[in-house]
Amino acid sequence: MQNTLHITTKVLPGGKIEIVNEKLPVGEAVDVVVRHASASARRSAVDILNEAPGHRLFKTADDVNSLLKDERASWDS
């Protein structure tokens, strides 16, 4: 039997959720995790970094390029 079963379903009246799968073993205990679909919206990497303590070291790609250019120039010195 597979370890994980992913099913998308709709909440029925009364807050009920029905899961039907013939491969589920009758009488065996299973774990059920319910995640609200709107909670699965992906956030961009920039949004995540903006929420991090200290934020980002660089504000723009030009800032990164400038630092890299200076660093490469120091190698030749």
C-alpha atoms as one frame of an Amber mdcrd trajectory, in Angstrom:
protein
   0.000   0.000   0.000   1.210   3.499  -0.741   2.245   5.655   2.234   0.624
   8.868   1.069  -2.689   9.481  -0.636  -3.386  12.964  -1.999  -7.024  13.760
  -2.693  -8.628  17.094  -3.490 -12.248  17.284  -2.430 -14.940  19.777  -1.521
 -16.356  20.402   1.915 -19.899  19.076   2.100 -22.767  20.703   3.967 -22.222
  20.585   7.696 -18.440  20.850   7.287 -18.143  17.203   6.265 -15.368  15.816
   4.075 -15.700  12.428   2.395 -12.691  10.356   1.367 -13.303   7.278  -0.747
 -10.468   5.043  -1.930 -10.683   1.302  -2.411  -6.989   0.903  -1.524  -7.509
   2.147   2.039  -7.411  -0.836   4.406 -10.703  -1.411   6.236 -10.363  -1.022
  10.001  -6.803   0.338   9.922  -5.973   3.695  11.525  -4.888   6.507   9.157
  -3.770  10.102   9.652  -5.796  12.761   7.867  -4.364  16.248   7.305  -6.679
  18.981   6.034  -5.098  22.049   4.475  -7.253  24.913   3.259  -6.626  25.403
  -0.475  -6.072  29.161  -0.176  -3.224  28.476   2.271  -1.270  26.726  -0.468
  -0.756  29.853  -2.568   2.940  30.179  -3.303   4.799  33.274  -2.239   7.643
  34.701  -4.253  11.217  34.419  -2.998  11.334  38.214  -2.783   8.305  38.244
  -0.461   9.921  35.655   1.785  13.224  37.529   1.883  11.459  40.809   2.663
   9.898  39.176   5.725  13.212  37.802   6.968  15.040  39.561   9.807  17.560
  42.027   8.414  15.947  41.902   4.978  18.171  41.619   1.938  21.727  42.828
   1.628  21.072  44.030  -1.927  18.108  46.057  -3.130  18.647  45.612  -6.864
  20.476  43.408  -9.332  22.717  46.388 -10.104  23.841  46.387  -6.459  24.874
  42.743  -6.807  26.658  43.363 -10.113  28.530  46.314  -8.629  29.750  44.258
  -5.673  30.818  41.398  -7.960  32.633  43.798 -10.288  34.531  45.318  -7.343
  35.344  41.878  -5.949  36.682  40.648  -9.310  38.739  43.807  -9.685  40.349
  43.160  -6.292  41.554  39.754  -7.515  43.700  41.432 -10.177  45.369  43.767
  -7.683
